[in-house]
Short mmCIF file of C-alpha atoms and ligand atoms in Angstrom, two decimals:
data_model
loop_
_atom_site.label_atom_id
_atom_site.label_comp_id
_atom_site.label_asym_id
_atom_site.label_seq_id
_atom_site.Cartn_x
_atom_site.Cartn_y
_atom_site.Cartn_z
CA UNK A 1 -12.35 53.21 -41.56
CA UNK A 2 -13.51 52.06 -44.22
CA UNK A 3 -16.17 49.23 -45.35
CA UNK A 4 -13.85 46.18 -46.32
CA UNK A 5 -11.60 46.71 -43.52
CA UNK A 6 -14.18 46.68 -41.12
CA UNK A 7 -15.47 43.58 -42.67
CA UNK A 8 -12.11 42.38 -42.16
CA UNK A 9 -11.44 43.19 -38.82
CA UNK A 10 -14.65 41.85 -37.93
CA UNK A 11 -13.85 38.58 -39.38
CA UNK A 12 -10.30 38.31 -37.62
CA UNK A 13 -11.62 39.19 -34.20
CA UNK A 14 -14.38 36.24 -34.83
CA UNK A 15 -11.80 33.54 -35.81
CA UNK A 16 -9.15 34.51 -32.77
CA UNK A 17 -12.77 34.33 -30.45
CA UNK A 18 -13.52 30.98 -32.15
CA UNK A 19 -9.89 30.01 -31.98
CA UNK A 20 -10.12 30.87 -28.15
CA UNK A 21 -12.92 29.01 -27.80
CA UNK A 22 -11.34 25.93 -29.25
CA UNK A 23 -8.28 25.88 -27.02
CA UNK A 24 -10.13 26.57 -23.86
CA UNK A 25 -12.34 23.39 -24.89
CA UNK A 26 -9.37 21.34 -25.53
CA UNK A 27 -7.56 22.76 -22.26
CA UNK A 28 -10.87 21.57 -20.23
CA UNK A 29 -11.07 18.29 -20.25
CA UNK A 30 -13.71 16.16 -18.35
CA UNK A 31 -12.68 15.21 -15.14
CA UNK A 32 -11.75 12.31 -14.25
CA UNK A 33 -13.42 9.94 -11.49
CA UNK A 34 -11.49 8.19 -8.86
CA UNK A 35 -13.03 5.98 -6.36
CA UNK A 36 -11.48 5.75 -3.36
CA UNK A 37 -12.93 2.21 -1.59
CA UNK A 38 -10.75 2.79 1.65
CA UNK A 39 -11.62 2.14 5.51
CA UNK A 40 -12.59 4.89 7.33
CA UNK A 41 -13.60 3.15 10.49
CA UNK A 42 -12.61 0.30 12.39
CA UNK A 43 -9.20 -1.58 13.18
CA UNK A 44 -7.36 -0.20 9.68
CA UNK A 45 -9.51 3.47 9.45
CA UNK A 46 -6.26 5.21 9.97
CA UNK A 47 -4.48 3.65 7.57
CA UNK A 48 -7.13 4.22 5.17
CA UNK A 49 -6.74 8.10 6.20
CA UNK A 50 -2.86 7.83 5.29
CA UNK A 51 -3.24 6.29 2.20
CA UNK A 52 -5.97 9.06 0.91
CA UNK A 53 -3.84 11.91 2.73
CA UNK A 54 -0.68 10.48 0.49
CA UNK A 55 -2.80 10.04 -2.50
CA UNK A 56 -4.28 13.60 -2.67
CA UNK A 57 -0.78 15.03 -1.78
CA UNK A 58 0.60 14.35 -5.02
CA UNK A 59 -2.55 15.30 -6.85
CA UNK A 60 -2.57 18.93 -5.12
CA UNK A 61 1.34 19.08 -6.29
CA UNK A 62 0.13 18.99 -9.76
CA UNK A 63 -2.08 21.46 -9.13
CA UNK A 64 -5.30 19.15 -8.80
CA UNK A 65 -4.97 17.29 -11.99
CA UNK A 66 -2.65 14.43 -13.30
CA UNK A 67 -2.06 14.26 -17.01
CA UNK A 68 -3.83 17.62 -17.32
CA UNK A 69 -7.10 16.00 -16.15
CA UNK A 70 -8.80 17.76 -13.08
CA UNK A 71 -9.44 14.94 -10.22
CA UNK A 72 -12.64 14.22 -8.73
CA UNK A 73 -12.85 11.76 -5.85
CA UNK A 74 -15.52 9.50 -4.91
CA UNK A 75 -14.92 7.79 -1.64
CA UNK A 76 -16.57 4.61 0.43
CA UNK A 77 -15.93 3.28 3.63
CA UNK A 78 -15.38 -0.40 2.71
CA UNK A 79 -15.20 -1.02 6.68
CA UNK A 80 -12.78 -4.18 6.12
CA UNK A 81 -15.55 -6.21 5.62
CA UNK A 82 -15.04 -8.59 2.61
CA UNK A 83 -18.97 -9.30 2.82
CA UNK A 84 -19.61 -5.65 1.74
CA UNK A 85 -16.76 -5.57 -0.85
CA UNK A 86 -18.50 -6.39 -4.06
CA UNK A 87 -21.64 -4.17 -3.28
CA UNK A 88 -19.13 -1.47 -3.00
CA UNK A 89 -16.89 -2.15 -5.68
CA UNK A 90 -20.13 -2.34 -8.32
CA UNK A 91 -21.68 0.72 -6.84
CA UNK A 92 -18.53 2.64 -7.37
CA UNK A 93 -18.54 1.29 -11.18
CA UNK A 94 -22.11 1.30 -11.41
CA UNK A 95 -23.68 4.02 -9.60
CA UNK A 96 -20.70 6.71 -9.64
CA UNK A 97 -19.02 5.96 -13.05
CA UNK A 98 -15.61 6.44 -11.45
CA UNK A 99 -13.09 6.16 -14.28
CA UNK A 100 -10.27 4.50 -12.02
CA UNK A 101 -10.49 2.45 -8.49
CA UNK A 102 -8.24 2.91 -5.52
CA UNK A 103 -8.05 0.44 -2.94
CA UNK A 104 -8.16 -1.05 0.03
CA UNK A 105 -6.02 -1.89 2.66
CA UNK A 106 -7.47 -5.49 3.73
CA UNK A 107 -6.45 -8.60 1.37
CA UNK A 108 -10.40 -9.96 1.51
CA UNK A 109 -12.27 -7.03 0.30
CA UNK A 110 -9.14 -6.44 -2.38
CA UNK A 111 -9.60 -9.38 -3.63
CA UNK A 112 -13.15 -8.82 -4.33
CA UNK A 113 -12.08 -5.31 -5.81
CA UNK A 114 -9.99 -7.32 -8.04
CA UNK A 115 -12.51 -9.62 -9.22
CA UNK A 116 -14.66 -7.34 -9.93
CA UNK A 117 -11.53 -4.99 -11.71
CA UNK A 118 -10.79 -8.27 -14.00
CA UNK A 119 -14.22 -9.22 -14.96
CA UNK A 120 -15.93 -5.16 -16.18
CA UNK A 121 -11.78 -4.26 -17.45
CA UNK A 122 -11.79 -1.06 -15.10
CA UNK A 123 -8.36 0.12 -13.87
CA UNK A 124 -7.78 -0.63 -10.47
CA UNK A 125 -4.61 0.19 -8.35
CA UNK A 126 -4.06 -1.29 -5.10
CA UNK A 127 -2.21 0.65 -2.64
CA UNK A 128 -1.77 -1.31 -0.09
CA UNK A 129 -3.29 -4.72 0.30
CA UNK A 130 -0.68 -7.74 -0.14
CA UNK A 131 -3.16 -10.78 -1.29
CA UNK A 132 -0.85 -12.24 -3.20
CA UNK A 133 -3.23 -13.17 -5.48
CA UNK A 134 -4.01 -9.94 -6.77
CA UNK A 135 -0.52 -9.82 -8.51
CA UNK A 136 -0.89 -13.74 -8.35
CA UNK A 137 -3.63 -15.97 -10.03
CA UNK A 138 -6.07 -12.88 -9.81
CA UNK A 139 -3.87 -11.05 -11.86
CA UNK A 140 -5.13 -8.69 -14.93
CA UNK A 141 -3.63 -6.07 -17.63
CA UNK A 142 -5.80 -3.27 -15.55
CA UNK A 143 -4.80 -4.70 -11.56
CA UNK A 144 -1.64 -2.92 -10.68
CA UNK A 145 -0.42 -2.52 -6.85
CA UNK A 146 1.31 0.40 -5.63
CA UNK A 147 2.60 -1.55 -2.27
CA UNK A 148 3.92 -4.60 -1.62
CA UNK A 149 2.69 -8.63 -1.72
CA UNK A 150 2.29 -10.38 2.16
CA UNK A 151 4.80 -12.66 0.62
CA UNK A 152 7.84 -10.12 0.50
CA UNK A 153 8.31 -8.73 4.09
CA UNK A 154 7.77 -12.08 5.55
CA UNK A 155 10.02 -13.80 3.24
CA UNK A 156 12.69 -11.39 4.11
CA UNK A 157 12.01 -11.35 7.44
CA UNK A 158 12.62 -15.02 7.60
CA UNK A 159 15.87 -15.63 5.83
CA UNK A 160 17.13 -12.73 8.75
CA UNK A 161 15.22 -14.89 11.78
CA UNK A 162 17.42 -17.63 10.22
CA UNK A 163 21.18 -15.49 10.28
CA UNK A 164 20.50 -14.32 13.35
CA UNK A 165 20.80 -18.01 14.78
CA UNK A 166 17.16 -18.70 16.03
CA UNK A 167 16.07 -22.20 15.55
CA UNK A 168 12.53 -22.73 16.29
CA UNK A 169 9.83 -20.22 15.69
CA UNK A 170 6.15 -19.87 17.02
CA UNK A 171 3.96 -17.20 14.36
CA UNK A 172 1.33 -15.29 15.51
CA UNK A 173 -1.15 -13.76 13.69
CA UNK A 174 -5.28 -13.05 12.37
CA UNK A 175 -6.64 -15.66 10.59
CA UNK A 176 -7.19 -14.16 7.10
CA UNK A 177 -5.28 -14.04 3.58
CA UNK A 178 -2.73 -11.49 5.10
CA UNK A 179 -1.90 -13.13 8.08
CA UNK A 180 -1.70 -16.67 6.78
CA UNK A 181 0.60 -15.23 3.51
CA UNK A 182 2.27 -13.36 5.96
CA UNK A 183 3.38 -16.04 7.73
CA UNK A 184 3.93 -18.19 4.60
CA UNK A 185 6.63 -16.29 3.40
CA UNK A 186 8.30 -16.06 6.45
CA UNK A 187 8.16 -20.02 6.65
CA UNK A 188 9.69 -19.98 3.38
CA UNK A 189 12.41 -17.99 4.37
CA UNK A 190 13.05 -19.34 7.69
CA UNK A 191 12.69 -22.71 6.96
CA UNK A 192 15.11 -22.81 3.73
CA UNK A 193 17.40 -21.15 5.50
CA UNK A 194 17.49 -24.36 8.23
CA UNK A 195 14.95 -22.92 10.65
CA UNK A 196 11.47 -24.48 11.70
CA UNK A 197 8.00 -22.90 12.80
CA UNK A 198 6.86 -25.20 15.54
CA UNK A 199 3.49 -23.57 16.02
CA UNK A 200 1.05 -21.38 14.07
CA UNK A 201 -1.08 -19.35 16.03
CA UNK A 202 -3.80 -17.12 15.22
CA UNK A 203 -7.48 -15.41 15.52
CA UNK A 204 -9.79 -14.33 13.53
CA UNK A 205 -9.73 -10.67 12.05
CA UNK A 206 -10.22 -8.38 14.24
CA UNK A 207 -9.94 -9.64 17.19
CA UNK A 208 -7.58 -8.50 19.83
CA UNK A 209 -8.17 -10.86 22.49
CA UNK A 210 -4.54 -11.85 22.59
CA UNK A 211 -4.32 -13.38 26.69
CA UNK A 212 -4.69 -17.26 25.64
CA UNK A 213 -2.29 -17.48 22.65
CA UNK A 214 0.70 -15.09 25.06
CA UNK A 215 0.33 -17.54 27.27
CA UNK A 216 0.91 -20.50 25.01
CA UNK A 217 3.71 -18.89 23.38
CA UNK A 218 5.18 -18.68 27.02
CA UNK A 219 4.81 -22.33 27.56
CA UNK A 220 6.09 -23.16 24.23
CA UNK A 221 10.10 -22.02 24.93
CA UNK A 222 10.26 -20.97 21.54
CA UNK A 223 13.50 -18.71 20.24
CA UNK A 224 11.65 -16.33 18.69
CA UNK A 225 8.22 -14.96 17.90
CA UNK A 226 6.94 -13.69 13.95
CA UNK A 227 4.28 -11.50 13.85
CA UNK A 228 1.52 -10.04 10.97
CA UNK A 229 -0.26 -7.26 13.04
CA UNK A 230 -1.22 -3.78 11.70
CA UNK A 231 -3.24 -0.89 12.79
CA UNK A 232 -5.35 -0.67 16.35
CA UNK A 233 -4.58 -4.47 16.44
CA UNK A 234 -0.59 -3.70 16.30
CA UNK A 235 -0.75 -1.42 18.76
CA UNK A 236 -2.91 -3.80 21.69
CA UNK A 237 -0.30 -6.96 20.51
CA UNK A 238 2.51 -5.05 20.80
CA UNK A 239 1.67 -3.69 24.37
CA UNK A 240 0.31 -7.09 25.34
CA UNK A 241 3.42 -8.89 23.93
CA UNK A 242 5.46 -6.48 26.60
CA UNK A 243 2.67 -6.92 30.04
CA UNK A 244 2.82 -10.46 29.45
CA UNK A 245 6.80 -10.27 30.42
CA UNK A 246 7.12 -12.03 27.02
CA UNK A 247 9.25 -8.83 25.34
CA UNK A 248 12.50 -9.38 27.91
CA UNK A 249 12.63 -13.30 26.82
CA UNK A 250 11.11 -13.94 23.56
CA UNK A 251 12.29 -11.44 21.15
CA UNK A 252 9.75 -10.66 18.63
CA UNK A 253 10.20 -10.02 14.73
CA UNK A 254 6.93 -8.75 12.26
CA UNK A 255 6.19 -7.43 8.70
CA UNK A 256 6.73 -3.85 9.64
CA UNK A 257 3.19 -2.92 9.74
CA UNK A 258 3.53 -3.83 13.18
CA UNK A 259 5.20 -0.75 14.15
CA UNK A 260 4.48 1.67 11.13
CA UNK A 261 1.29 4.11 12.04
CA UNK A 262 1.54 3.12 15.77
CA UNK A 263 4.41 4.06 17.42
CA UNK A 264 3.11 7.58 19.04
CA UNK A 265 0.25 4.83 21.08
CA UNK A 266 2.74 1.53 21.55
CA UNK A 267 5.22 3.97 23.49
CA UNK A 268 8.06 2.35 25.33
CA UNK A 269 6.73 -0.98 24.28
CA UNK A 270 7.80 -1.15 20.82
CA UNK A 271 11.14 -0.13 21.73
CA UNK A 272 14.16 -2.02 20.13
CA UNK A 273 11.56 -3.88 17.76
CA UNK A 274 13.15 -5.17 14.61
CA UNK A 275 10.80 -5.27 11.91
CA UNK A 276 10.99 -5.78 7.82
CA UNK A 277 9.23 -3.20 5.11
CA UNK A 278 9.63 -1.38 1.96
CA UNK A 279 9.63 1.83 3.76
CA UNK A 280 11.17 3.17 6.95
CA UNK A 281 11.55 6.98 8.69
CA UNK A 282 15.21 7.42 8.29
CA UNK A 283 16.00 6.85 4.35
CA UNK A 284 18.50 9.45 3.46
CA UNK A 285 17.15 10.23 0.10
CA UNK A 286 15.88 13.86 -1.14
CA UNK A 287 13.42 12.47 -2.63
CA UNK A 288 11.82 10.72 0.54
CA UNK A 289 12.91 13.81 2.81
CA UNK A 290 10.74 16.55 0.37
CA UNK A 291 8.17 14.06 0.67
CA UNK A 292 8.35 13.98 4.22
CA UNK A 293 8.55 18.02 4.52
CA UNK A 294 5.78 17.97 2.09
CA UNK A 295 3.37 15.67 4.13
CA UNK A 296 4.26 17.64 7.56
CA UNK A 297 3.77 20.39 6.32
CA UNK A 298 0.33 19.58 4.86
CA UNK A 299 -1.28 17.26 7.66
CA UNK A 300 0.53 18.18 10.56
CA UNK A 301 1.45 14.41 10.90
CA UNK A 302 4.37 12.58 10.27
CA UNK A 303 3.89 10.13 6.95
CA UNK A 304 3.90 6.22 7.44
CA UNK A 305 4.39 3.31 5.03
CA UNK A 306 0.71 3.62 3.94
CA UNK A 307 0.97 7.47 3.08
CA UNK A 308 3.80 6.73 1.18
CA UNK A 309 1.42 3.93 -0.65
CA UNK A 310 -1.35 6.08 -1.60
CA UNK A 311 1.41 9.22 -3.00
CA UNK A 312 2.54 6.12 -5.51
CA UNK A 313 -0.92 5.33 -6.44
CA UNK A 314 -1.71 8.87 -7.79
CA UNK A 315 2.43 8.63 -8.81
CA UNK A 316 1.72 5.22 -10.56
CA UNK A 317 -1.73 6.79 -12.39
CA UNK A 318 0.51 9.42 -13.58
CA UNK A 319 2.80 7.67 -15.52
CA UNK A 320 0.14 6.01 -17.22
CA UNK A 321 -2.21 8.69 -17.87
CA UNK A 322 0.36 10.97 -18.70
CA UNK A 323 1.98 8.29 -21.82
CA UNK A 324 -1.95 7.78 -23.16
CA UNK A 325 -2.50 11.96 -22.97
CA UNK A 326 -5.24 11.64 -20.48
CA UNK A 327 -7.20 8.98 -22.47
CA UNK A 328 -7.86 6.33 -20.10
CA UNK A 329 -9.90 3.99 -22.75
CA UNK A 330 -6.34 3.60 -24.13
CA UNK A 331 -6.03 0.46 -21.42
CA UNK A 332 -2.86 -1.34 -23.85
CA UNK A 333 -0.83 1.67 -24.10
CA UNK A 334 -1.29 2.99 -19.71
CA UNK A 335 0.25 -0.58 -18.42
CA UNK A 336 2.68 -0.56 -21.47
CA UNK A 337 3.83 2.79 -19.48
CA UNK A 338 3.67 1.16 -16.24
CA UNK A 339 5.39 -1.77 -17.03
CA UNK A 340 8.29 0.18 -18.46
CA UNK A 341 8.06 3.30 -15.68
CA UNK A 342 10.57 3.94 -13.25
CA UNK A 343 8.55 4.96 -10.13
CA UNK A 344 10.31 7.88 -8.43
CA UNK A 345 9.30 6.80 -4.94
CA UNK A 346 9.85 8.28 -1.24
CA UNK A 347 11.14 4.70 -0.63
CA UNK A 348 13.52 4.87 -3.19
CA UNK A 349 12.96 4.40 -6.79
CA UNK A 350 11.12 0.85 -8.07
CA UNK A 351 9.96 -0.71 -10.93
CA UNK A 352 6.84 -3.39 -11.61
CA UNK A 353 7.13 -7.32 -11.93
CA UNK A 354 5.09 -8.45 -15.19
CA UNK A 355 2.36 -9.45 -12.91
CA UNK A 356 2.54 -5.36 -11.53
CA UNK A 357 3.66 -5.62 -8.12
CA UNK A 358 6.90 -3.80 -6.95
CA UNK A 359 10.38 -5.04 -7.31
CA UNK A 360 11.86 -3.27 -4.30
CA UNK A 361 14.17 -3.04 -1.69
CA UNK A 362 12.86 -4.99 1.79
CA UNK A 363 14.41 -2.53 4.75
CA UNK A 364 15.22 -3.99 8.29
CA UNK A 365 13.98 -1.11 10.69
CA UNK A 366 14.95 -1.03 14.63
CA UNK A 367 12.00 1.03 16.48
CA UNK A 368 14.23 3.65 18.21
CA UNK A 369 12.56 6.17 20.06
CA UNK A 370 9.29 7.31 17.74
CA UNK A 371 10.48 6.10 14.52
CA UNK A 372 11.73 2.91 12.75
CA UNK A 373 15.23 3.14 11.88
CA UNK A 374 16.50 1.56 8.61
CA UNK A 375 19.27 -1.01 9.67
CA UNK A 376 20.09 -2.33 6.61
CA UNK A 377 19.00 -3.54 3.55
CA UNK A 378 16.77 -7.11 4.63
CA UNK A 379 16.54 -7.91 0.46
CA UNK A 380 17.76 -5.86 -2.03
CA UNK A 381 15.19 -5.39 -5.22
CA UNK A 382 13.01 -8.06 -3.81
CA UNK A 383 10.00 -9.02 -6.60
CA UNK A 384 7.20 -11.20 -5.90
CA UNK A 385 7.54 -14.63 -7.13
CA UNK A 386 4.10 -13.87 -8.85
CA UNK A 387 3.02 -17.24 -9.01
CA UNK A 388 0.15 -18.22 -11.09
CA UNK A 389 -0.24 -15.20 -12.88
CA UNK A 390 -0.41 -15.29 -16.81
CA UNK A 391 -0.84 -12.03 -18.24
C1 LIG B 401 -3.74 -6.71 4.28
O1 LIG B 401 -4.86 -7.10 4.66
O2 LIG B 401 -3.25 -7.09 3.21
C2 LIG B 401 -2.96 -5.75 5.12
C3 LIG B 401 -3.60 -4.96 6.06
C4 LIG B 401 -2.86 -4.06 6.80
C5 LIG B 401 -1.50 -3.93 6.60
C6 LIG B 401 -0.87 -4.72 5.68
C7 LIG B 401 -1.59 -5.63 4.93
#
């Protein structure tokens, strides 16, 4: 060969290296940070687990990345202590750089997240507290929530107290944001609707001592019971509802968190339970069953409401990462996406209110056997009133 074309050849085989070496830079790159603030212990740890579990799913069926961004996880145990929140939230930020926050299940420490969220502009997504503040007078261009607001299964819930002919209700619940909006909604329902709550019970978070207020529901006669209960604390009401002889008399309604997660330890107990959600275990939709098959398949468990939660998350993060190209900085243009997505969800398909909380069907479920059956449709495409959010 000669000189030139050596020269030549030489000089191609550099520029296809260099060319190489520019699309593998471009196809790599940096990973993006998401901090999981979840609990891992106490009365909500396993519905922390589900939420992570759901979360990760849909990552791994993108191969570990979303938007073509490889996903690193940084995780704390927030413990469902509201005292710890901020500490955790700022460490998170501070200390681990994470590039998008995911949590938490209890309404106290999200609202901290969310304070913290609004006031250093990180993206947070909340998949499953209900505060409704977060999507209330908390709410923020970068707070978006991938579950529901306390106000939506307990409104539901009470307009269908109401048609089923009960007059006077006693509520029941812990003495926190969830509980009281909880019951607030269904008040609003129920009480519209020509029903009346004669008594408000409650204790504080997380308490399970139960005995006292059984016994003055008992003495109270009323027509019906509402409930806010969820995790370990579901499962010791619900089987202390039915040794108290209460179940047989007093027929007792909750936001379906009382039965969602628990129904393998509340047995016989939770039998017949009617309950109100955005999710239940027999939607006939392919989308919900591949989910389903998907999550069995993976965990060797069966998914719950909060599984389903934590999938939409990484679903909802998506969207928006996928419509700025990966660029998270581009904050305007990711909840542009959001607010116009379509989110293709195992519970069926939803969109987001303009202060980012789901518009969505409210299911009534019937515990039969181990799962809660879907009944009907509680309220169809149900948003949050949103009130006192300006965005
Ligand atoms: C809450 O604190 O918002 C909450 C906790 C568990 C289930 C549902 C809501």
């Amino acid at each position: 060969m000669n000189h030139p074309r050596r020269i030549t050849l030489a000089l191609a085989a550099c520029s296809a290296l260099l060319a190489a070496g520019g699309a593998l830079a471009q196809a790599a790159p940096a990973k993006l940070k998401v901090g999981l603030m979840l609990p891992y212990t106490g009365t909500f740890a396993a519905l922390g687990t589900a939420i992570e579990n759901g979360f990760r799913l849909h990552v791994a069926e993108n191969g570990g990345k979303l938007a073509g961004r490889e996903i690193e996880f940084v995780r704390v145990d927030d413990e469902s202590d509201p005292a710890k929140a901020s500490d955790n939230v700022n460490k998170l930020i501070k200390r681990d750089n994470v590039d998008v926050l995911v949590g938490t299940v209890h309404s106290g420490v999200a609202m901290a997240m969310a304070k913290v969220a609004k006031d250093t502009g990180t993206l947070l997504i909340v998949p499953n507290a209900g505060a409704d503040a977060v999507t209330g007078p908390m709410c923020a261009p970068n707070i978006f929530r991938s579950s529901f607001s306390n106000w939506q299964p307990g409104y539901a819930m009470g307009e269908m107290v109401a048609k089923k002919g009960h007059k006077k209700v006693v509520t029941i619940t812990w003495k926190y944001a969830a509980g009281d909006e909880s019951v607030r909604g269904f008040k609003e329902g129920f009480e519209k609707s020509g029903g009346k709550v004669v008594k408000e019970l409650s204790l504080p978070f997380p308490n399970v001592e139960f005995q006292a207020l059984l016994t003055e529901i008992a003495a109270s006669k009323p027509d019906a019971v509402y409930t806010f209960f969820a995790g370990g604390g579901a499962v010791k009401f619900v089987k202390d509802y039915a040794a108290a002889g209460l179940k047989k008399h007093i027929p007792l309604y909750g936001a379906g968190f009382l039965t969602d997660g628990t129904l393998e330890a509340q047995g016989l107990d939770a039998d017949g339970l009617l309950t109100t959600l955005h999710y239940a275990d027999s939607l006939d939709n392919p989308r919900d069953k591949a989910f389903r098959l998907a999550y069995a398949k993976t965990y060797k468990l069966q998914p719950d409401v909060y599984a389903v939660q934590g999938y939409d998350a990484a679903q909802m993060l998506g969207v928006g990462l996928a419509a700025v190209k990966g660029d998270i900085g581009k904050k305007a243009e990711f909840a542009e996406a959001l607010r116009r997505a379509r989110i293709d969800s195992p519970r069926g398909a939803f969109t987001l209110s303009k202060s980012h909380n789901p518009v969505q069907d409210i299911y009534l479920r019937q515990v039969t056997g181990k799962e809660n059956k879907v009944v009907g449709v509680a309220s169809k495409a149900l948003p949050d009133p949103g009130r006192g959010c300006r965005i």
